[in-house]
């Protein structure tokens, strides 16, 4: 078992993401949040396990379902909440919303709503980091649906050819919107497909945050000392809420609530909470609630963007 300080850090990150998204879902019907939200409730362990072994100067790229990666990398909740409220103090100046979280300071690359498009951008960044030669790496998060885009395979090939320091992290939640893998993949063996590009590929089937962390740690250490190139992790996980929006959708007809049960039983947030002494756990939970309350207050009280800012950051100067 990891030392208590490590467990506390991991629990804090898991708990912050879970509770921040639960609060997002609670506030959503008030219409204060001005963008669609793709929640990662249930999927937190992937971002937390990976980001826990990243350095501050490492880079993360995510998707429109990007709250977890943004927060796990240490970017501020205030910037995320204000962004969703459409306020000037938001991560993207209030003009992008939930799907476009970004933090240059924390090395979180800007995300896109177009499936698969952040993957080649992450590979380009990995090329720059290799040339820089400081041992920095990129972790690129994307869904199982994104692996159906041609650019995913082009990106694997380019990264492998140039032995770029990039960890490809597929958050396999089994669905692209409402379509299950069985209706989309001729073969479920994505790790075998990826190995064909000449890089290691590993599946983590049960969402275990420590197994994800260990795998990431091993591959990233090899990238940093240049004994390894890119690597691929297929992390099985489960999206507890609807594809987009705050609610559950087990009555929508495309999946059964029974499938949720094993993921709730194995919930990593509760699991890591149970590994901590009660007082340490309570301290973390209190801090997280305070941070969320402050972020919501910040979002409420921040000003709207100035209309004069409308075209700023749209075109290069
Ligand atoms: C190029 C492109 N095709 C289709 C869509 C519509 N779309 C939005 S989300 C999504 C599902 C993607 O699933 P996955 O990559 O597994 O990510 P998840 O939503 O499960 O996190 C699709 C098809 C899109 N945004 N972009």
XYZ file of N, CA and C in Angstrom, residues 110-244:
405
model
N -5.674 23.038 -24.770
C -7.079 23.320 -25.072
C -7.743 22.107 -25.700
N -9.016 21.867 -25.315
C -9.725 20.688 -25.823
C -10.685 21.095 -26.940
N -11.182 20.089 -27.628
C -12.057 20.325 -28.772
C -13.291 19.448 -28.660
N -14.397 19.922 -29.257
C -15.632 19.138 -29.265
C -15.640 18.124 -30.404
N -14.684 18.229 -31.310
C -14.666 17.348 -32.473
C -13.867 16.098 -32.111
N -14.543 14.959 -32.136
C -13.963 13.715 -31.609
C -12.652 13.371 -32.318
N -11.620 13.108 -31.544
C -10.333 12.651 -32.083
C -9.348 13.762 -32.370
N -9.822 15.002 -32.463
C -8.934 16.061 -32.964
C -7.829 16.460 -31.994
N -8.020 16.203 -30.708
C -6.960 16.604 -29.773
C -5.774 15.625 -29.835
N -5.986 14.439 -30.415
C -4.910 13.425 -30.412
C -3.710 13.866 -31.261
N -3.902 14.279 -32.519
C -2.720 14.715 -33.284
C -2.075 15.969 -32.709
N -2.874 16.856 -32.103
C -2.283 18.046 -31.474
C -1.374 17.621 -30.318
N -1.812 16.605 -29.563
C -0.993 16.105 -28.450
C 0.304 15.489 -28.987
N 0.220 14.807 -30.111
C 1.417 14.194 -30.716
C 2.386 15.291 -31.167
N 1.848 16.354 -31.739
C 2.699 17.481 -32.138
C 3.421 18.063 -30.931
N 2.687 18.144 -29.819
C 3.310 18.672 -28.599
C 4.414 17.735 -28.119
N 4.166 16.429 -28.244
C 5.181 15.447 -27.817
C 6.444 15.579 -28.664
N 6.269 15.887 -29.942
C 7.438 16.091 -30.811
C 8.252 17.294 -30.306
N 7.528 18.361 -29.959
C 8.221 19.553 -29.436
C 8.958 19.220 -28.139
N 8.316 18.417 -27.272
C 8.957 18.080 -25.988
C 10.181 17.191 -26.204
N 10.112 16.308 -27.173
C 11.288 15.457 -27.445
C 12.456 16.333 -27.887
N 12.171 17.279 -28.766
C 13.234 18.172 -29.242
C 13.789 19.034 -28.119
N 12.910 19.408 -27.202
C 13.332 20.235 -26.071
C 14.313 19.466 -25.177
N 14.098 18.146 -25.040
C 15.054 17.290 -24.345
C 15.119 17.437 -22.832
N 14.010 17.839 -22.196
C 14.019 18.000 -20.733
C 13.281 16.874 -20.020
N 12.970 15.808 -20.733
C 12.316 14.663 -20.090
C 10.831 14.859 -19.840
N 10.239 15.902 -20.435
C 8.790 16.105 -20.255
C 8.018 15.153 -21.164
N 6.798 14.804 -20.729
C 5.965 13.867 -21.502
C 4.559 14.453 -21.663
N 3.826 13.855 -22.605
C 2.415 14.205 -22.814
C 1.556 13.005 -22.441
N 0.445 13.250 -21.735
C -0.596 12.229 -21.553
C -1.812 12.690 -22.337
N -2.228 11.882 -23.302
C -3.354 12.250 -24.164
C -4.554 11.375 -23.825
N -5.615 11.997 -23.310
C -6.838 11.269 -22.947
C -7.848 11.362 -24.085
N -8.549 10.255 -24.335
C -9.623 10.260 -25.350
C -10.517 9.058 -25.099
N -11.696 9.066 -25.700
C -12.647 7.976 -25.506
C -12.456 6.852 -26.507
N -13.196 5.755 -26.285
C -13.120 4.634 -27.229
C -13.620 5.046 -28.610
N -14.592 5.975 -28.643
C -15.109 6.432 -29.943
C -14.033 7.127 -30.754
N -13.137 7.835 -30.088
C -12.089 8.581 -30.792
C -11.129 7.650 -31.529
N -11.042 6.391 -31.062
C -10.115 5.460 -31.737
C -10.668 5.021 -33.090
N -11.915 5.408 -33.399
C -12.473 5.064 -34.712
C -12.159 6.118 -35.761
N -11.529 7.199 -35.350
C -11.151 8.249 -36.291
C -9.819 7.878 -36.937
N -9.710 8.111 -38.233
C -8.472 7.769 -38.946
C -7.253 8.441 -38.333
N -7.456 9.657 -37.840
C -6.319 10.420 -37.331
C -5.710 9.755 -36.083
N -6.484 8.924 -35.399
C -5.927 8.194 -34.257
C -4.795 7.289 -34.741
N -5.028 6.555 -35.839
C -4.012 5.623 -36.346
C -2.826 6.380 -36.962
N -3.105 7.485 -37.628
C -1.998 8.302 -38.151
C -1.131 8.793 -36.990
N -1.787 9.156 -35.906
C -1.057 9.679 -34.736
C -0.205 8.590 -34.092
N -0.760 7.374 -33.976
C 0.016 6.252 -33.414
C 1.267 6.012 -34.244
N 1.069 5.989 -35.569
C 2.192 5.689 -36.461
C 3.290 6.736 -36.327
N 2.882 8.019 -36.356
C 3.866 9.101 -36.294
C 4.606 9.077 -34.952
N 3.846 8.872 -33.871
C 4.463 8.861 -32.530
C 5.440 7.704 -32.389
N 5.070 6.548 -32.946
C 5.944 5.379 -32.833
C 7.185 5.534 -33.708
N 6.978 6.008 -34.923
C 8.101 6.217 -35.847
C 9.167 7.118 -35.225
N 8.713 8.179 -34.544
C 9.654 9.162 -33.984
C 9.918 8.945 -32.496
N 9.419 7.840 -31.960
C 9.597 7.502 -30.536
C 9.323 8.709 -29.618
N 8.122 9.224 -29.773
C 7.760 10.436 -29.031
C 7.330 10.099 -27.601
N 7.575 11.017 -26.667
C 7.219 10.781 -25.254
C 5.738 11.073 -25.011
N 4.888 10.146 -25.433
C 3.445 10.363 -25.264
C 2.766 9.079 -24.799
N 1.940 9.227 -23.780
C 1.125 8.124 -23.279
C -0.296 8.329 -23.807
N -0.728 7.418 -24.678
C -2.098 7.463 -25.197
C -2.994 6.762 -24.177
N -4.015 7.454 -23.702
C -4.883 6.883 -22.665
C -6.315 6.827 -23.182
N -6.746 5.626 -23.517
C -8.120 5.432 -23.987
C -9.014 5.162 -22.780
N -9.957 6.069 -22.535
C -10.945 5.875 -21.464
C -12.103 5.107 -22.083
N -12.021 3.775 -21.990
C -13.020 2.937 -22.675
C -14.234 2.749 -21.772
N -15.260 3.604 -21.996
C -16.490 3.486 -21.204
C -17.557 2.691 -21.938
N -17.175 2.100 -23.070
C -18.063 1.156 -23.756
C -19.078 1.776 -24.698
N -19.186 3.117 -24.700
C -20.199 3.760 -25.536
C -19.645 4.978 -26.256
N -20.109 5.162 -27.499
C -19.965 6.449 -28.164
C -21.395 6.995 -28.233
N -21.671 7.979 -27.426
C -23.040 8.457 -27.163
C -23.876 7.250 -26.713
N -24.731 6.688 -27.596
C -25.586 5.572 -27.167
C -25.214 4.261 -27.847
N -24.140 4.249 -28.632
C -23.814 3.053 -29.416
C -22.717 2.248 -28.726
N -23.026 0.972 -28.381
C -22.024 0.165 -27.662
C -20.906 -0.305 -28.588
N -19.803 -0.701 -27.984
C -18.658 -1.216 -28.746
C -19.054 -2.345 -29.678
N -19.964 -3.224 -29.224
C -20.310 -4.410 -30.022
C -20.913 -4.033 -31.368
N -21.450 -2.809 -31.496
C -22.011 -2.371 -32.785
C -21.024 -1.521 -33.574
N -19.804 -1.358 -33.033
C -18.861 -0.439 -33.682
C -17.529 -1.071 -34.016
N -17.063 -2.014 -33.201
C -15.731 -2.583 -33.403
C -15.869 -4.016 -33.919
N -15.245 -4.319 -35.066
C -15.270 -5.684 -35.592
C -14.577 -6.632 -34.613
N -13.568 -6.119 -33.921
C -12.878 -6.903 -32.900
C -12.619 -5.992 -31.705
N -12.822 -6.499 -30.479
C -12.579 -5.632 -29.310
C -11.090 -5.477 -28.974
N -10.218 -6.158 -29.731
C -8.804 -6.223 -29.334
C -8.038 -4.970 -29.743
N -8.401 -3.850 -29.143
C -7.728 -2.606 -29.555
C -6.249 -2.624 -29.198
N -5.879 -3.272 -28.088
C -4.450 -3.300 -27.736
C -3.645 -4.016 -28.820
N -4.211 -5.071 -29.393
C -3.506 -5.766 -30.479
C -3.357 -4.854 -31.694
N -4.402 -4.089 -31.988
C -4.314 -3.173 -33.137
C -3.198 -2.152 -32.899
N -3.140 -1.640 -31.678
C -2.138 -0.616 -31.378
C -0.729 -1.205 -31.398
N -0.592 -2.444 -30.878
C 0.741 -3.079 -30.872
C 1.293 -3.196 -32.287
N 0.410 -3.305 -33.257
C 0.840 -3.377 -34.660
C 1.626 -2.155 -35.095
N 1.492 -1.066 -34.361
C 2.260 0.144 -34.680
C 3.610 0.163 -33.967
N 3.910 -0.907 -33.250
C 5.238 -1.011 -32.633
C 5.361 -0.290 -31.310
N 4.300 -0.282 -30.541
C 4.408 0.306 -29.184
C 3.711 -0.606 -28.188
N 4.133 -0.554 -26.915
C 3.458 -1.376 -25.917
C 2.029 -0.905 -25.693
N 1.137 -1.855 -25.475
C -0.268 -1.528 -25.234
C -0.786 -2.449 -24.147
N -1.494 -1.867 -23.200
C -1.884 -2.626 -22.005
C -3.305 -2.270 -21.624
N -4.043 -3.302 -21.204
C -5.424 -3.081 -20.792
C -5.523 -3.117 -19.262
N -6.275 -2.188 -18.706
C -6.575 -2.237 -17.263
C -8.089 -2.321 -17.152
N -8.563 -3.497 -16.743
C -9.972 -3.832 -16.962
C -10.904 -3.400 -15.840
N -10.360 -3.150 -14.645
C -11.277 -2.970 -13.520
C -11.304 -1.556 -12.939
N -10.662 -0.614 -13.617
C -10.706 0.776 -13.145
C -9.881 1.050 -11.897
N -9.034 0.112 -11.510
C -8.220 0.242 -10.286
C -7.248 1.428 -10.422
N -7.449 2.436 -9.590
C -6.651 3.661 -9.713
C -5.161 3.386 -9.504
N -4.844 2.409 -8.661
C -3.416 2.127 -8.404
C -2.794 1.346 -9.560
N -3.573 0.471 -10.186
C -3.060 -0.255 -11.359
C -2.821 0.723 -12.512
N -3.724 1.668 -12.666
C -3.562 2.680 -13.717
C -2.310 3.509 -13.427
N -2.161 3.899 -12.181
C -1.005 4.710 -11.763
C 0.301 3.952 -11.996
N 0.329 2.667 -11.615
C 1.545 1.859 -11.793
C 1.923 1.750 -13.264
N 0.930 1.458 -14.095
C 1.206 1.296 -15.532
C 1.742 2.600 -16.104
N 1.087 3.712 -15.754
C 1.538 5.016 -16.262
C 2.959 5.303 -15.789
N 3.220 5.014 -14.529
C 4.518 5.312 -13.948
C 5.632 4.572 -14.700
N 5.378 3.313 -14.995
C 6.378 2.494 -15.695
C 6.665 3.056 -17.094
N 5.612 3.311 -17.841
C 5.805 3.789 -19.218
C 6.443 5.182 -19.230
N 6.023 6.022 -18.318
C 6.533 7.403 -18.315
C 8.000 7.433 -17.891
N 8.367 6.580 -16.936
C 9.778 6.524 -16.530
C 10.649 6.139 -17.731
N 10.177 5.188 -18.528
C 10.938 4.761 -19.715
C 11.040 5.891 -20.737
N 9.963 6.667 -20.874
C 10.015 7.804 -21.816
C 11.022 8.843 -21.335
N 11.017 9.098 -20.028
C 11.896 10.155 -19.512
C 13.373 9.792 -19.690
N 13.708 8.507 -19.475
C 15.129 8.152 -19.627
C 15.438 7.620 -21.034
N 14.462 7.762 -21.903
C 14.629 7.467 -23.341
C 14.847 5.991 -23.631
N 14.531 5.107 -22.658
C 14.579 3.678 -22.964
C 13.267 3.231 -23.599
N 12.243 4.091 -23.543
C 10.948 3.745 -24.134
C 10.394 4.899 -24.929
N 9.547 4.555 -25.896
C 8.848 5.574 -26.686
C 7.405 5.651 -26.245
N 6.502 5.911 -27.196
C 5.088 6.049 -26.837
C 4.511 4.738 -26.324
N 3.423 4.852 -25.570
C 2.739 3.662 -25.049
C 1.244 3.948 -25.022
N 0.479 2.869 -24.948
C -0.985 2.974 -25.003
C -1.593 2.234 -23.827
N -2.517 2.881 -23.132
C -3.267 2.216 -22.061
C -4.741 2.229 -22.424
N -5.364 1.064 -22.357
C -6.823 0.982 -22.511
C -7.404 0.799 -21.111
N -7.994 1.848 -20.590
C -8.540 1.794 -19.224
C -10.052 1.646 -19.312
N -10.545 0.473 -18.941
C -11.993 0.306 -18.889
C -12.559 1.170 -17.776
N -13.721 1.736 -18.021
C -14.358 2.593 -17.030
C -15.842 2.624 -17.348
N -16.618 3.396 -16.594
C -18.050 3.440 -16.857
C -18.588 4.840 -16.610
N -19.346 5.326 -17.568
C -19.976 6.653 -17.426
C -21.299 6.474 -16.692
N -21.376 7.047 -15.483
C -22.560 6.807 -14.641
C -23.761 7.648 -15.074
N -23.489 8.822 -15.657
C -24.588 9.719 -16.060
C -24.796 9.642 -17.572
N -25.720 10.488 -18.068
C -25.992 10.510 -19.507
C -24.769 11.038 -20.272
N -24.789 10.839 -21.602
C -23.644 11.273 -22.416
C -23.369 12.757 -22.215
N -24.403 13.561 -22.348
C -24.249 15.006 -22.121
C -25.417 15.475 -21.266
